[in-house]
Amino acid sequence: MASFWPVFLVLPLLTRANEVIGDPSGFVSVGYVDGEWKVHPLLIDWDEDLSIIARANFTNAQTSTGWMMLEIQTRETSPDQLQAEAAGIAEGYLTRISIEESYKEFYSNDICSKDPLLCQWVEDTFVANEALVGGKIAQFSQTDPYWHQVNLYYLQMEGISKGYQLKALQDPRPGGEADMNPVQIMHLNFIADFWDLLEQYKLLKQSKDYNETASSSGMSRPSCTVIIKFLEDKKDILFGHNTWHE
């Protein structure tokens, strides 16, 4: 009946005056009616409302286990494109604060604070690449499995941005918040590619002074560990992934 993805998140613990702040645990159901998305802050049974495309459960247990867990289900009988975008909307809606704070942690307070021109160049590169990819998607996504999957990836990112913006409008944070645009959502999803772009950027800047500054800027690269195991008895695949920064 439904496709299912568990997502485990470990992010910096946010505190203010001995009070833990962050995304609260919660549920969401995402429906699609007459060409418009509807977000309901509760779990709705699949059979109760046939317009529901995705459901999600977010658990913030950072103060007890150090983990946050996001579980998303989508209706298998819905078109792939709707499933992908609905999953993104659910993620963006339930993890709005985590998304913003992750961007601040990796970009605003770290990478971009050390070299703002680099971040602007990367953003321009992302925009140009998205236009190129968009053309390929329009041309091949209906016939080529590869471009079909690429299309779903971009649709999910678009959904994350929509869910984030909707939650920000419904529940503004005290003191305001960053205006996360779709390109910044791309920054977070392409953070592994950032380091390849950094090397290209340094090649484009042939100045000795620039290269010395970039090499000594102290930018820290993310590291990751992954485990993939085939479960013979269950005919299933178990996978785990952990990424850290600093």
PDB file of C-alpha atoms in Angstrom:
ATOM      1  CA  MET A   1       0.000   0.000   0.000  1.00  0.00           C
ATOM      2  CA  ALA A   2       2.815   2.393   0.829  1.00  0.00           C
ATOM      3  CA  SER A   3       6.505   2.943   0.186  1.00  0.00           C
ATOM      4  CA  PHE A   4       8.476   3.495   3.388  1.00  0.00           C
ATOM      5  CA  TRP A   5      11.753   5.276   4.197  1.00  0.00           C
ATOM      6  CA  PRO A   6      13.223   5.727   7.695  1.00  0.00           C
ATOM      7  CA  VAL A   7      15.588   8.703   7.943  1.00  0.00           C
ATOM      8  CA  PHE A   8      17.834   9.132  10.981  1.00  0.00           C
ATOM      9  CA  LEU A   9      19.221  12.604  11.656  1.00  0.00           C
ATOM     10  CA  VAL A  10      21.974  13.710  14.024  1.00  0.00           C
ATOM     11  CA  LEU A  11      22.361  17.488  14.219  1.00  0.00           C
ATOM     12  CA  PRO A  12      23.808  19.932  16.744  1.00  0.00           C
ATOM     13  CA  LEU A  13      21.711  20.160  19.905  1.00  0.00           C
ATOM     14  CA  LEU A  14      20.183  23.642  20.011  1.00  0.00           C
ATOM     15  CA  THR A  15      19.784  25.309  23.392  1.00  0.00           C
ATOM     16  CA  ARG A  16      18.715  28.701  24.695  1.00  0.00           C
ATOM     17  CA  ALA A  17      18.745  29.565  28.408  1.00  0.00           C
ATOM     18  CA  ASN A  18      18.779  25.883  29.398  1.00  0.00           C
ATOM     19  CA  GLU A  19      15.867  25.245  27.048  1.00  0.00           C
ATOM     20  CA  VAL A  20      16.256  22.802  24.178  1.00  0.00           C
ATOM     21  CA  ILE A  21      14.922  24.252  20.942  1.00  0.00           C
ATOM     22  CA  GLY A  22      14.311  22.538  17.634  1.00  0.00           C
ATOM     23  CA  ASP A  23      11.640  20.823  15.607  1.00  0.00           C
ATOM     24  CA  PRO A  24       8.975  19.253  17.832  1.00  0.00           C
ATOM     25  CA  SER A  25       7.956  15.651  17.291  1.00  0.00           C
ATOM     26  CA  GLY A  26       4.853  15.412  15.154  1.00  0.00           C
ATOM     27  CA  PHE A  27       2.895  13.918  12.273  1.00  0.00           C
ATOM     28  CA  VAL A  28       1.842  15.170   8.881  1.00  0.00           C
ATOM     29  CA  SER A  29      -0.272  13.939   5.966  1.00  0.00           C
ATOM     30  CA  VAL A  30       0.190  15.504   2.531  1.00  0.00           C
ATOM     31  CA  GLY A  31      -2.692  15.454   0.061  1.00  0.00           C
ATOM     32  CA  TYR A  32      -3.063  16.522  -3.561  1.00  0.00           C
ATOM     33  CA  VAL A  33      -6.453  17.926  -4.598  1.00  0.00           C
ATOM     34  CA  ASP A  34      -7.293  19.655  -7.887  1.00  0.00           C
ATOM     35  CA  GLY A  35      -3.660  20.443  -8.615  1.00  0.00           C
ATOM     36  CA  GLU A  36      -2.917  21.856  -5.152  1.00  0.00           C
ATOM     37  CA  TRP A  37      -1.065  20.453  -2.156  1.00  0.00           C
ATOM     38  CA  LYS A  38      -2.823  20.201   1.194  1.00  0.00           C
ATOM     39  CA  VAL A  39      -0.856  19.637   4.410  1.00  0.00           C
ATOM     40  CA  HIS A  40      -2.621  18.209   7.472  1.00  0.00           C
ATOM     41  CA  PRO A  41      -0.724  18.144  10.815  1.00  0.00           C
ATOM     42  CA  LEU A  42      -1.941  14.640  11.704  1.00  0.00           C
ATOM     43  CA  LEU A  43      -1.858  11.076  10.382  1.00  0.00           C
ATOM     44  CA  ILE A  44      -4.782  10.287   8.088  1.00  0.00           C
ATOM     45  CA  ASP A  45      -5.547   6.700   7.149  1.00  0.00           C
ATOM     46  CA  TRP A  46      -4.919   5.855   3.489  1.00  0.00           C
ATOM     47  CA  ASP A  47      -8.445   4.529   3.003  1.00  0.00           C
ATOM     48  CA  GLU A  48     -10.021   7.476   4.811  1.00  0.00           C
ATOM     49  CA  ASP A  49      -8.783  10.064   2.306  1.00  0.00           C
ATOM     50  CA  LEU A  50      -7.689   8.924  -1.149  1.00  0.00           C
ATOM     51  CA  SER A  51      -6.094  12.319  -1.842  1.00  0.00           C
ATOM     52  CA  ILE A  52      -3.312  11.619   0.688  1.00  0.00           C
ATOM     53  CA  ILE A  53      -0.034  11.002  -1.144  1.00  0.00           C
ATOM     54  CA  ALA A  54       2.424  10.955   1.783  1.00  0.00           C
ATOM     55  CA  ARG A  55       2.403  10.548   5.553  1.00  0.00           C
ATOM     56  CA  ALA A  56       5.281  11.207   7.938  1.00  0.00           C
ATOM     57  CA  ASN A  57       6.202  10.784  11.581  1.00  0.00           C
ATOM     58  CA  PHE A  58       9.022  12.882  13.063  1.00  0.00           C
ATOM     59  CA  THR A  59      10.497  12.011  16.465  1.00  0.00           C
ATOM     60  CA  ASN A  60      12.943  14.401  18.123  1.00  0.00           C
ATOM     61  CA  ALA A  61      14.750  12.441  20.834  1.00  0.00           C
ATOM     62  CA  GLN A  62      18.012  14.407  20.870  1.00  0.00           C
ATOM     63  CA  THR A  63      17.858  15.007  24.629  1.00  0.00           C
ATOM     64  CA  SER A  64      17.449  11.297  25.390  1.00  0.00           C
ATOM     65  CA  THR A  65      19.179   9.315  22.622  1.00  0.00           C
ATOM     66  CA  GLY A  66      20.917  11.999  20.554  1.00  0.00           C
ATOM     67  CA  TRP A  67      18.869  11.033  17.496  1.00  0.00           C
ATOM     68  CA  MET A  68      16.054  12.472  15.452  1.00  0.00           C
ATOM     69  CA  MET A  69      14.085  10.068  13.280  1.00  0.00           C
ATOM     70  CA  LEU A  70      11.908  10.882  10.277  1.00  0.00           C
ATOM     71  CA  GLU A  71       9.710   8.157   8.782  1.00  0.00           C
ATOM     72  CA  ILE A  72       7.939   8.878   5.498  1.00  0.00           C
ATOM     73  CA  GLN A  73       5.420   6.714   3.661  1.00  0.00           C
ATOM     74  CA  THR A  74       3.991   7.400   0.212  1.00  0.00           C
ATOM     75  CA  ARG A  75       1.030   5.879  -1.604  1.00  0.00           C
ATOM     76  CA  GLU A  76       2.515   3.357  -4.054  1.00  0.00           C
ATOM     77  CA  THR A  77      -0.345   3.692  -6.511  1.00  0.00           C
ATOM     78  CA  SER A  78       0.240   7.437  -6.967  1.00  0.00           C
ATOM     79  CA  PRO A  79       2.453   8.703  -9.813  1.00  0.00           C
ATOM     80  CA  ASP A  80       6.146   8.690  -8.908  1.00  0.00           C
ATOM     81  CA  GLN A  81       6.363  12.447  -9.405  1.00  0.00           C
ATOM     82  CA  LEU A  82       3.645  13.110  -6.833  1.00  0.00           C
ATOM     83  CA  GLN A  83       5.193  10.665  -4.369  1.00  0.00           C
ATOM     84  CA  ALA A  84       8.581  12.381  -4.607  1.00  0.00           C
ATOM     85  CA  GLU A  85       7.262  15.911  -4.156  1.00  0.00           C
ATOM     86  CA  ALA A  86       4.892  14.911  -1.357  1.00  0.00           C
ATOM     87  CA  ALA A  87       7.730  13.179   0.518  1.00  0.00           C
ATOM     88  CA  GLY A  88       9.755  16.378   0.236  1.00  0.00           C
ATOM     89  CA  ILE A  89       6.881  18.524   1.495  1.00  0.00           C
ATOM     90  CA  ALA A  90       6.489  16.280   4.543  1.00  0.00           C
ATOM     91  CA  GLU A  91      10.219  16.460   5.287  1.00  0.00           C
ATOM     92  CA  GLY A  92      10.435  20.224   4.867  1.00  0.00           C
ATOM     93  CA  TYR A  93       7.345  20.814   6.993  1.00  0.00           C
ATOM     94  CA  LEU A  94       8.407  18.611   9.926  1.00  0.00           C
ATOM     95  CA  THR A  95      12.132  19.506   9.965  1.00  0.00           C
ATOM     96  CA  ARG A  96      12.007  23.216   9.134  1.00  0.00           C
ATOM     97  CA  ILE A  97      14.214  24.301  12.064  1.00  0.00           C
ATOM     98  CA  SER A  98      16.719  21.496  11.480  1.00  0.00           C
ATOM     99  CA  ILE A  99      17.046  22.513   7.830  1.00  0.00           C
ATOM    100  CA  GLU A 100      17.691  26.137   8.723  1.00  0.00           C
ATOM    101  CA  GLU A 101      20.165  25.345  11.489  1.00  0.00           C
ATOM    102  CA  SER A 102      22.034  22.870   9.266  1.00  0.00           C
ATOM    103  CA  TYR A 103      22.465  25.566   6.644  1.00  0.00           C
ATOM    104  CA  LYS A 104      23.753  27.977   9.266  1.00  0.00           C
ATOM    105  CA  GLU A 105      26.142  25.355  10.665  1.00  0.00           C
ATOM    106  CA  PHE A 106      27.719  24.318   7.378  1.00  0.00           C
ATOM    107  CA  TYR A 107      27.392  27.424   5.218  1.00  0.00           C
ATOM    108  CA  SER A 108      26.432  30.712   6.896  1.00  0.00           C
ATOM    109  CA  ASN A 109      28.684  30.339   9.939  1.00  0.00           C
ATOM    110  CA  ASP A 110      31.465  28.324   8.312  1.00  0.00           C
ATOM    111  CA  ILE A 111      32.094  28.059   4.581  1.00  0.00           C
ATOM    112  CA  CYS A 112      30.415  31.267   3.416  1.00  0.00           C
ATOM    113  CA  SER A 113      31.750  33.348   6.303  1.00  0.00           C
ATOM    114  CA  LYS A 114      35.308  32.492   5.200  1.00  0.00           C
ATOM    115  CA  ASP A 115      34.834  33.098   1.474  1.00  0.00           C
ATOM    116  CA  PRO A 116      31.508  34.721   0.467  1.00  0.00           C
ATOM    117  CA  LEU A 117      32.566  34.929  -3.199  1.00  0.00           C
ATOM    118  CA  LEU A 118      33.023  31.170  -3.259  1.00  0.00           C
ATOM    119  CA  CYS A 119      29.463  30.607  -2.058  1.00  0.00           C
ATOM    120  CA  GLN A 120      28.096  33.040  -4.634  1.00  0.00           C
ATOM    121  CA  TRP A 121      30.013  31.236  -7.387  1.00  0.00           C
ATOM    122  CA  VAL A 122      28.714  27.854  -6.194  1.00  0.00           C
ATOM    123  CA  GLU A 123      25.155  29.206  -6.104  1.00  0.00           C
ATOM    124  CA  ASP A 124      25.495  30.532  -9.660  1.00  0.00           C
ATOM    125  CA  THR A 125      26.864  27.150 -10.718  1.00  0.00           C
ATOM    126  CA  PHE A 126      23.922  25.336  -9.142  1.00  0.00           C
ATOM    127  CA  VAL A 127      21.443  27.606 -10.933  1.00  0.00           C
ATOM    128  CA  ALA A 128      23.163  27.091 -14.295  1.00  0.00           C
ATOM    129  CA  ASN A 129      23.347  23.336 -13.753  1.00  0.00           C
ATOM    130  CA  GLU A 130      19.678  23.179 -12.757  1.00  0.00           C
ATOM    131  CA  ALA A 131      18.734  24.840 -16.038  1.00  0.00           C
ATOM    132  CA  LEU A 132      20.794  22.280 -17.956  1.00  0.00           C
ATOM    133  CA  VAL A 133      19.348  19.368 -15.978  1.00  0.00           C
ATOM    134  CA  GLY A 134      15.847  20.769 -16.373  1.00  0.00           C
ATOM    135  CA  GLY A 135      16.217  20.644 -20.140  1.00  0.00           C
ATOM    136  CA  LYS A 136      17.341  17.011 -20.000  1.00  0.00           C
ATOM    137  CA  ILE A 137      14.462  16.128 -17.693  1.00  0.00           C
ATOM    138  CA  ALA A 138      11.931  17.739 -20.025  1.00  0.00           C
ATOM    139  CA  GLN A 139      13.411  15.844 -22.949  1.00  0.00           C
ATOM    140  CA  PHE A 140      14.093  12.399 -21.496  1.00  0.00           C
ATOM    141  CA  SER A 141      12.332  11.807 -18.147  1.00  0.00           C
ATOM    142  CA  GLN A 142       9.315  10.109 -19.755  1.00  0.00           C
ATOM    143  CA  THR A 143      11.436   7.559 -21.636  1.00  0.00           C
ATOM    144  CA  ASP A 144      14.783   7.190 -19.856  1.00  0.00           C
ATOM    145  CA  PRO A 145      14.903   5.572 -16.353  1.00  0.00           C
ATOM    146  CA  TYR A 146      17.980   7.595 -15.383  1.00  0.00           C
ATOM    147  CA  TRP A 147      16.415  10.976 -16.103  1.00  0.00           C
ATOM    148  CA  HIS A 148      13.188   9.783 -14.518  1.00  0.00           C
ATOM    149  CA  GLN A 149      15.090   9.269 -11.239  1.00  0.00           C
ATOM    150  CA  VAL A 150      16.892  12.610 -11.586  1.00  0.00           C
ATOM    151  CA  ASN A 151      13.507  14.266 -12.033  1.00  0.00           C
ATOM    152  CA  LEU A 152      12.232  12.634  -8.827  1.00  0.00           C
ATOM    153  CA  TYR A 153      15.306  13.881  -6.941  1.00  0.00           C
ATOM    154  CA  TYR A 154      14.711  17.474  -8.016  1.00  0.00           C
ATOM    155  CA  LEU A 155      10.982  17.187  -7.319  1.00  0.00           C
ATOM    156  CA  GLN A 156      11.731  16.012  -3.796  1.00  0.00           C
ATOM    157  CA  MET A 157      14.025  18.999  -3.228  1.00  0.00           C
ATOM    158  CA  GLU A 158      11.281  21.269  -4.572  1.00  0.00           C
ATOM    159  CA  GLY A 159       8.890  19.660  -2.116  1.00  0.00           C
ATOM    160  CA  ILE A 160      11.298  20.213   0.784  1.00  0.00           C
ATOM    161  CA  SER A 161      11.403  23.913  -0.066  1.00  0.00           C
ATOM    162  CA  LYS A 162       7.592  24.113  -0.243  1.00  0.00           C
ATOM    163  CA  GLY A 163       7.161  22.323   3.079  1.00  0.00           C
ATOM    164  CA  TYR A 164       9.775  24.500   4.748  1.00  0.00           C
ATOM    165  CA  GLN A 165       8.174  27.732   3.526  1.00  0.00           C
ATOM    166  CA  LEU A 166       4.677  26.609   4.519  1.00  0.00           C
ATOM    167  CA  LYS A 167       5.754  25.769   8.074  1.00  0.00           C
ATOM    168  CA  ALA A 168       7.674  29.036   8.344  1.00  0.00           C
ATOM    169  CA  LEU A 169       4.516  30.971   7.413  1.00  0.00           C
ATOM    170  CA  GLN A 170       2.309  29.008   9.803  1.00  0.00           C
ATOM    171  CA  ASP A 171       4.680  29.035  12.766  1.00  0.00           C
ATOM    172  CA  PRO A 172       7.235  31.895  12.601  1.00  0.00           C
ATOM    173  CA  ARG A 173      10.233  31.537  14.894  1.00  0.00           C
ATOM    174  CA  PRO A 174      10.797  34.232  17.561  1.00  0.00           C
ATOM    175  CA  GLY A 175      13.291  36.779  16.335  1.00  0.00           C
ATOM    176  CA  GLY A 176      12.853  35.881  12.699  1.00  0.00           C
ATOM    177  CA  GLU A 177      14.663  33.247  10.659  1.00  0.00           C
ATOM    178  CA  ALA A 178      16.734  32.810   7.540  1.00  0.00           C
ATOM    179  CA  ASP A 179      14.943  33.050   4.229  1.00  0.00           C
ATOM    180  CA  MET A 180      15.783  29.581   2.915  1.00  0.00           C
ATOM    181  CA  ASN A 181      15.310  29.595  -0.839  1.00  0.00           C
ATOM    182  CA  PRO A 182      15.304  26.550  -3.189  1.00  0.00           C
ATOM    183  CA  VAL A 183      18.966  27.072  -4.118  1.00  0.00           C
ATOM    184  CA  GLN A 184      19.964  26.902  -0.453  1.00  0.00           C
ATOM    185  CA  ILE A 185      18.027  23.648  -0.156  1.00  0.00           C
ATOM    186  CA  MET A 186      20.173  22.445  -3.054  1.00  0.00           C
ATOM    187  CA  HIS A 187      23.294  23.501  -1.122  1.00  0.00           C
ATOM    188  CA  LEU A 188      22.383  21.097   1.681  1.00  0.00           C
ATOM    189  CA  ASN A 189      21.602  18.209  -0.670  1.00  0.00           C
ATOM    190  CA  PHE A 190      24.755  18.753  -2.743  1.00  0.00           C
ATOM    191  CA  ILE A 191      27.151  19.356   0.149  1.00  0.00           C
ATOM    192  CA  ALA A 192      29.308  16.385  -0.914  1.00  0.00           C
ATOM    193  CA  ASP A 193      29.684  17.927  -4.385  1.00  0.00           C
ATOM    194  CA  PHE A 194      30.698  21.258  -2.878  1.00  0.00           C
ATOM    195  CA  TRP A 195      34.286  20.099  -2.371  1.00  0.00           C
ATOM    196  CA  ASP A 196      34.674  19.197  -6.050  1.00  0.00           C
ATOM    197  CA  LEU A 197      33.360  22.653  -6.947  1.00  0.00           C
ATOM    198  CA  LEU A 198      35.804  24.182  -4.481  1.00  0.00           C
ATOM    199  CA  GLU A 199      38.729  22.663  -6.395  1.00  0.00           C
ATOM    200  CA  GLN A 200      37.329  23.967  -9.680  1.00  0.00           C
ATOM    201  CA  TYR A 201      36.836  27.399  -8.149  1.00  0.00           C
ATOM    202  CA  LYS A 202      40.479  27.516  -7.025  1.00  0.00           C
ATOM    203  CA  LEU A 203      41.617  26.586 -10.526  1.00  0.00           C
ATOM    204  CA  LEU A 204      39.561  29.437 -11.948  1.00  0.00           C
ATOM    205  CA  LYS A 205      41.265  31.823  -9.553  1.00  0.00           C
ATOM    206  CA  GLN A 206      44.898  31.656 -10.578  1.00  0.00           C
ATOM    207  CA  SER A 207      46.041  34.327  -8.161  1.00  0.00           C
ATOM    208  CA  LYS A 208      48.748  33.123  -5.785  1.00  0.00           C
ATOM    209  CA  ASP A 209      47.257  35.184  -2.998  1.00  0.00           C
ATOM    210  CA  TYR A 210      43.867  33.553  -3.489  1.00  0.00           C
ATOM    211  CA  ASN A 211      45.265  30.019  -3.482  1.00  0.00           C
ATOM    212  CA  GLU A 212      47.222  30.666  -0.309  1.00  0.00           C
ATOM    213  CA  THR A 213      44.119  32.114   1.357  1.00  0.00           C
ATOM    214  CA  ALA A 214      41.884  29.232   0.258  1.00  0.00           C
ATOM    215  CA  SER A 215      44.386  26.580   1.339  1.00  0.00           C
ATOM    216  CA  SER A 216      44.711  28.117   4.793  1.00  0.00           C
ATOM    217  CA  SER A 217      41.077  29.081   5.321  1.00  0.00           C
ATOM    218  CA  GLY A 218      40.448  26.173   7.676  1.00  0.00           C
ATOM    219  CA  MET A 219      37.314  24.948   5.899  1.00  0.00           C
ATOM    220  CA  SER A 220      36.434  21.557   7.325  1.00  0.00           C
ATOM    221  CA  ARG A 221      35.204  18.774   5.079  1.00  0.00           C
ATOM    222  CA  PRO A 222      32.398  16.412   6.084  1.00  0.00           C
ATOM    223  CA  SER A 223      33.225  12.751   6.639  1.00  0.00           C
ATOM    224  CA  CYS A 224      30.945   9.767   6.468  1.00  0.00           C
ATOM    225  CA  THR A 225      30.661   6.058   7.175  1.00  0.00           C
ATOM    226  CA  VAL A 226      28.211   3.663   5.563  1.00  0.00           C
ATOM    227  CA  ILE A 227      27.339  -0.003   6.105  1.00  0.00           C
ATOM    228  CA  ILE A 228      25.331  -2.130   3.673  1.00  0.00           C
ATOM    229  CA  LYS A 229      24.382  -5.702   4.571  1.00  0.00           C
ATOM    230  CA  PHE A 230      22.239  -8.251   2.758  1.00  0.00           C
ATOM    231  CA  LEU A 231      19.895 -10.091   5.128  1.00  0.00           C
ATOM    232  CA  GLU A 232      19.719 -13.590   3.681  1.00  0.00           C
ATOM    233  CA  ASP A 233      16.847 -14.798   5.865  1.00  0.00           C
ATOM    234  CA  LYS A 234      14.664 -11.774   5.156  1.00  0.00           C
ATOM    235  CA  LYS A 235      15.753 -11.223   1.542  1.00  0.00           C
ATOM    236  CA  ASP A 236      16.232  -7.584   2.346  1.00  0.00           C
ATOM    237  CA  ILE A 237      19.040  -5.026   2.545  1.00  0.00           C
ATOM    238  CA  LEU A 238      20.015  -3.258   5.758  1.00  0.00           C
ATOM    239  CA  PHE A 239      21.865   0.008   5.382  1.00  0.00           C
ATOM    240  CA  GLY A 240      23.125   2.650   7.771  1.00  0.00           C
ATOM    241  CA  HIS A 241      24.858   5.965   7.152  1.00  0.00           C
ATOM    242  CA  ASN A 242      26.459   8.516   9.412  1.00  0.00           C
ATOM    243  CA  THR A 243      27.877  11.897   8.421  1.00  0.00           C
ATOM    244  CA  TRP A 244      29.724  14.327  10.631  1.00  0.00           C
ATOM    245  CA  HIS A 245      31.303  17.731  10.170  1.00  0.00           C
ATOM    246  CA  GLU A 246      33.984  19.900  11.841  1.00  0.00           C
TER     247      GLU A 246
END
